[in-house]
Coordinates of C-alpha atoms in Angstrom, one line a residue:
X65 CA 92.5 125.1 66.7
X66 CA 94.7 122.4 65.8
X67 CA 92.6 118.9 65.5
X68 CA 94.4 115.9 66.1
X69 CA 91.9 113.1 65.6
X70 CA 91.2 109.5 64.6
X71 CA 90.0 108.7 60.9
X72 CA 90.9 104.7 61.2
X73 CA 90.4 101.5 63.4
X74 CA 91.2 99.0 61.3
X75 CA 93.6 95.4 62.3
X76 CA 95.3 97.2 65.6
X77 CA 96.5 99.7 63.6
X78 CA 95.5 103.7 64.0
X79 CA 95.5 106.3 61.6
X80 CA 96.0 110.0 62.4
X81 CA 95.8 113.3 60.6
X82 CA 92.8 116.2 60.1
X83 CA 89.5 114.6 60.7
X84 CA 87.6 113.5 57.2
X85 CA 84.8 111.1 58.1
X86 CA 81.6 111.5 56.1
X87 CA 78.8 113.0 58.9
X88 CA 76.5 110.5 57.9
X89 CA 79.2 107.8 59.5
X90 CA 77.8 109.3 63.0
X91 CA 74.7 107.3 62.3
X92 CA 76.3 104.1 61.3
X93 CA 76.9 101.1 64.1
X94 CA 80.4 100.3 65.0
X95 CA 81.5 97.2 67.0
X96 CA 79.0 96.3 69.7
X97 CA 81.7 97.2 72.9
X98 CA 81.5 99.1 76.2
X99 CA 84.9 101.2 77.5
X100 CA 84.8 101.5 81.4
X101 CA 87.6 102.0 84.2
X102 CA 89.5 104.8 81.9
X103 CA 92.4 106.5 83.8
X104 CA 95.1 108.3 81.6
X105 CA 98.4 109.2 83.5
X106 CA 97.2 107.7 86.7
X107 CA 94.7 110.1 87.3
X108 CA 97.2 113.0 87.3
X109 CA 97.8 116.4 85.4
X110 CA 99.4 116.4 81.9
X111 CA 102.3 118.7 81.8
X112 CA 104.1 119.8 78.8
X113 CA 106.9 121.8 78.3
X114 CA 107.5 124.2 75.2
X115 CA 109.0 121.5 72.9
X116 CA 109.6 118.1 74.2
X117 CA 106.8 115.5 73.6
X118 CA 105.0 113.8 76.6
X119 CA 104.0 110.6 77.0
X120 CA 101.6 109.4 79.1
X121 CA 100.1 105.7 79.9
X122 CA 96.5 104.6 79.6
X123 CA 94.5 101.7 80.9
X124 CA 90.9 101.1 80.2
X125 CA 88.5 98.0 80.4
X126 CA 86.6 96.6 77.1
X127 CA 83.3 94.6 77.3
X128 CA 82.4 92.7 73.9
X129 CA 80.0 90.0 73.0
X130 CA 81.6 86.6 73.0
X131 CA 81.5 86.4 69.5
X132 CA 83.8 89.7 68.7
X133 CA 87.3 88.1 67.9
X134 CA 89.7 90.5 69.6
X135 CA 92.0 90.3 67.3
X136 CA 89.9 92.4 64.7
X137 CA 89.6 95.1 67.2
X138 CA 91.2 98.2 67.2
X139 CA 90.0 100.4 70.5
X140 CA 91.9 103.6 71.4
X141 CA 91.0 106.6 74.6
X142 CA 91.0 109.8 73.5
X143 CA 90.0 113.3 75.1
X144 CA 87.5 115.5 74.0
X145 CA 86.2 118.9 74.3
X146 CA 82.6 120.0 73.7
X147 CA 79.5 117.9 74.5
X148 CA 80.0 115.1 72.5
X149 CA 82.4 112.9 71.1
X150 CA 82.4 111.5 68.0
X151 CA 83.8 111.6 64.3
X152 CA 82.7 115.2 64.3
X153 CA 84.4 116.7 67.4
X154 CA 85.9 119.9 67.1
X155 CA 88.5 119.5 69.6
X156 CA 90.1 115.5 69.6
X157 CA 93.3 114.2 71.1
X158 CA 94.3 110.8 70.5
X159 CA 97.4 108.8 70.6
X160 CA 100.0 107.6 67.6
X161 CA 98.7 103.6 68.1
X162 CA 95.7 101.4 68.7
X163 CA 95.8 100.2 72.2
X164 CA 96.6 96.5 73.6
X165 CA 94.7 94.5 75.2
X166 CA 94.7 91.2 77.2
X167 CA 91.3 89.2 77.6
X168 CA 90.5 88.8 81.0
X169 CA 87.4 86.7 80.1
X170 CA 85.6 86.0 76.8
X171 CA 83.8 89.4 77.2
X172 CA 86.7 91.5 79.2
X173 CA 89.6 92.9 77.7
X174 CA 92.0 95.3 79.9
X175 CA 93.6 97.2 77.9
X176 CA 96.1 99.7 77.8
X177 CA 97.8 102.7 75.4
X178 CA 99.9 105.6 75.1
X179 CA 98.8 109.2 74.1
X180 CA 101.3 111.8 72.9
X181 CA 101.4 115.4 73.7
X182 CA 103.9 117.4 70.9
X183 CA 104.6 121.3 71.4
X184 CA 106.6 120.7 68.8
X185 CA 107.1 118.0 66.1
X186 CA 108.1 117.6 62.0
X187 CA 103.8 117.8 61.6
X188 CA 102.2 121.1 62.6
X189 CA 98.6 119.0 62.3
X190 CA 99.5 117.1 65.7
X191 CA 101.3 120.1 67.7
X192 CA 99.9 121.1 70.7
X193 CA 98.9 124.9 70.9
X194 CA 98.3 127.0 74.2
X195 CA 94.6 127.4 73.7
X196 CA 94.4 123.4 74.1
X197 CA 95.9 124.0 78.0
X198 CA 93.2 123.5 80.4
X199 CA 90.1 121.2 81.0
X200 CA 89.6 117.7 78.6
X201 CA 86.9 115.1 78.9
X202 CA 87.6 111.5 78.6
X203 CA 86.5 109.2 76.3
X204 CA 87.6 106.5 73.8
X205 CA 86.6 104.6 70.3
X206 CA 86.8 100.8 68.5
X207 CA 86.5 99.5 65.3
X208 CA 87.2 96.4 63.3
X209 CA 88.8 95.3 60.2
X210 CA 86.0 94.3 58.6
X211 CA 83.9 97.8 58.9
X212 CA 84.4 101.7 58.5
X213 CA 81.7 102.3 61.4
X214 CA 83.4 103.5 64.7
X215 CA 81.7 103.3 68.2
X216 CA 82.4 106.4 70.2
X217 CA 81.9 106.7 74.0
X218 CA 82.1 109.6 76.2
X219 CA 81.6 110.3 79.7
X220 CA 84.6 108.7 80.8
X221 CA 86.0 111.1 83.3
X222 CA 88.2 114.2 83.2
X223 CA 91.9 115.1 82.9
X224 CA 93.9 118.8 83.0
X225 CA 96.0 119.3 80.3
X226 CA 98.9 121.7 81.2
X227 CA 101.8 124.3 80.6
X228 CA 104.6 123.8 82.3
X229 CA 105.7 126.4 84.9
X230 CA 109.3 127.5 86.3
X231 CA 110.0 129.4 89.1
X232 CA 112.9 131.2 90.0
X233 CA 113.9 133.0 93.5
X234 CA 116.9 134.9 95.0
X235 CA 116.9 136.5 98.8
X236 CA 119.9 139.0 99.0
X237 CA 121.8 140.6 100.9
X238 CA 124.2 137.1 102.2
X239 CA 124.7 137.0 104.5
X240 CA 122.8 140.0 106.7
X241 CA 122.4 141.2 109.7
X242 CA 119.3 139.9 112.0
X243 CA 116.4 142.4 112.0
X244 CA 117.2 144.0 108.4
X245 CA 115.6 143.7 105.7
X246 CA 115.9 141.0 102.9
X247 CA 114.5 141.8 99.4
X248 CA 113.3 138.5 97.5
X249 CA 113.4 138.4 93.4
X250 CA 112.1 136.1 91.4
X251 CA 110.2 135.0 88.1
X252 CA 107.3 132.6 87.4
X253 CA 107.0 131.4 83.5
X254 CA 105.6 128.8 81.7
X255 CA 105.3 127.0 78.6
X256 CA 104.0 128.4 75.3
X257 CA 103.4 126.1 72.6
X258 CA 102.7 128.6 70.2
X259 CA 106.3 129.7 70.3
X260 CA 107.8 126.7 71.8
X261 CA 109.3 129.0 74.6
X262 CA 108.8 130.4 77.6
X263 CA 107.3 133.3 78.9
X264 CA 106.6 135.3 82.1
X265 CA 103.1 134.5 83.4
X266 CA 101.0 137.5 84.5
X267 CA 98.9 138.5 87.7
X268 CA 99.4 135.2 89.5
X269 CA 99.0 134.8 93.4
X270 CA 102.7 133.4 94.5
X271 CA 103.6 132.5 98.2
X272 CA 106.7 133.3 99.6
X273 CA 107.7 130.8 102.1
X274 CA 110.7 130.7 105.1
X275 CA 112.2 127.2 106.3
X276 CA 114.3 127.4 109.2
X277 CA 118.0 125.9 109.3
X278 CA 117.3 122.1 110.5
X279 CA 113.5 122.3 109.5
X280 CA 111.9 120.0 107.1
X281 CA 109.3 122.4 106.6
X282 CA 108.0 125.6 104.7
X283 CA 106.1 128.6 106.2
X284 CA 104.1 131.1 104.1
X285 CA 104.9 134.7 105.0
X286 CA 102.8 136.7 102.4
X287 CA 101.4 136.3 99.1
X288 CA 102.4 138.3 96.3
X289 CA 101.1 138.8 92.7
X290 CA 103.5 138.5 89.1
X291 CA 103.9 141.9 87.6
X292 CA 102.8 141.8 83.6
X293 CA 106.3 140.3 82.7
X294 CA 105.7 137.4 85.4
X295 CA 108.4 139.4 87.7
X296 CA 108.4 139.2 91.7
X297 CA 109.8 141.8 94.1
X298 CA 109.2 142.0 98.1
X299 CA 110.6 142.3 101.3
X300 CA 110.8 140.5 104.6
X301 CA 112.6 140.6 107.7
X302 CA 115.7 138.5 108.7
X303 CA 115.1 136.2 111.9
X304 CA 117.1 133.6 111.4
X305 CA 119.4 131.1 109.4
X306 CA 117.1 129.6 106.6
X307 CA 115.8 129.4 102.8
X308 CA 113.1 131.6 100.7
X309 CA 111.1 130.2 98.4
X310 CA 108.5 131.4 96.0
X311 CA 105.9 128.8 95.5
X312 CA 103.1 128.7 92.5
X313 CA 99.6 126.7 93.2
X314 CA 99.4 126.2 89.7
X315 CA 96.0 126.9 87.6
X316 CA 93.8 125.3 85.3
X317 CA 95.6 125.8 82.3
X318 CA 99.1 125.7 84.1
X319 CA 101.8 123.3 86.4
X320 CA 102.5 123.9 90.1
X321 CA 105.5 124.6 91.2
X322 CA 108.3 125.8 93.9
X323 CA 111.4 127.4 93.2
X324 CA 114.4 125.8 95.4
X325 CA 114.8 127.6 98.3
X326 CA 117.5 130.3 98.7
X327 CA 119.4 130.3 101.8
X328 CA 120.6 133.7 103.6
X329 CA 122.9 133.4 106.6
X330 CA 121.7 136.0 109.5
X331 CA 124.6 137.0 111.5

């Protein structure tokens, strides 16, 4: 597992690379703040491709004592897998920079940040890899300038962290005759970030769906499963002028998606 995780809060500024805080530092007290109101992305999936970094936005609400001069703090979300989070975490994700924040009050701050997602980048250390797809908690950290300690919180909510998918579909013979039979192709894949490629995905329910000429909308016919190489063969019967489509409900671990329908002319 790849560990991309936070070893510095300190004036704003955020330092990344493999995790090497002393275990005793779990004991020690950071700043005396409070994260609520995390959403990352809006509340939606995260869904990288093979090789292009994502980006997503973050907003978050801090609450500090009075006293704590926001300027010395450096707070930042961060998702986490396992029970806990904290300096010891097997499995951390952060972003490149300390988030900002605008006091709302002398206790509020709302605050806001980016978190990048690489499949692929110049340091292996922050690359995503496919075993990271799936299920993430949220949480987030602070410190200040003027101390080493760290206050984690977890418990924040949940996000999905995918693989992208494609779809591909194609109903032949076009035009044909009404009443014969069509045969519908096709090809789900998705993102592997351990190859930065793409590869069939295996055993997965797929619908294919019918819109009539001058329709706005889609009908399931049947559902069908991938072969081992993500492949998808079947047949249906021509009725009338309209597009095929395969369409993917997505999983855990991997993007939704519909192909663009194919339309067959019946004569």
């Amino acid at each position: 597992m790849r560990i991309r995780a936070l070893v510095l809060v300190a004036s704003g500024a955020v330092a990344l690379s493999t995790l090497a805080v002393p275990a005793a530092q779990a004991a020690t007290a950071g700043p005396a703040v409070t994260f609520s109101s995390l959403k990352v992305n809006s509340g939606k999936n995260i869904v990288v491709g093979s090789t292009a970094t994502v980006t997503v936005s973050a907003t978050y609400t801090v609450t500090k004592p009075a006293s704590l001069d926001p300027n010395t703090l450096g707070t930042l979300p961060v998702l986490y897998r396992g029970a806990t989070v904290g300096p010891n975490s097997d499995d951390l994700l952060t972003g490149d920079d300390a988030g900002t924040c605008t006091a709302a009050s002398s206790t509020v701050l709302h605050c806001s940040a980016k978190i990048q997602f690489r499949p692929k980048s110049s340091d292996p250390d922050l690359d995503l890899v496919s075993s990271e797809a799936g299920s993430w908690k949220l949480g987030a950290v602070a410190g200040t300038d003027s101390s080493d300690a760290l206050t984690w919180q977890g418990g924040l909510g949940t996000t999905h962290l995918q693989r992208r998918s494609t779809l591909t579909v194609n109903a032949s013979p076009e035009p044909v005759k009404k009443g014969k039979t069509i045969t519908v192709t096709g090809k789900l894949s998705r993102a592997n970030w351990d190859t930065n490629k793409y590869a069939g995905y295996s055993t997965q329910p797929v619908k294919l769906q019918f819109r009539k000429k001058g329709s706005s909308t889609y009908t399931t016919l049947k559902t069908i499963k991938t072969t081992s190489t993500g492949t998808l063969k079947t047949t249906t019967t021509a009725t009338a002028d309209g597009y095929y489509r395969y369409s993917f409900a997505g999983t855990t671990t991997t993007s939704s998606v519909s192909a663009a329908g194919d339309y067959v002319d019946v004569q």
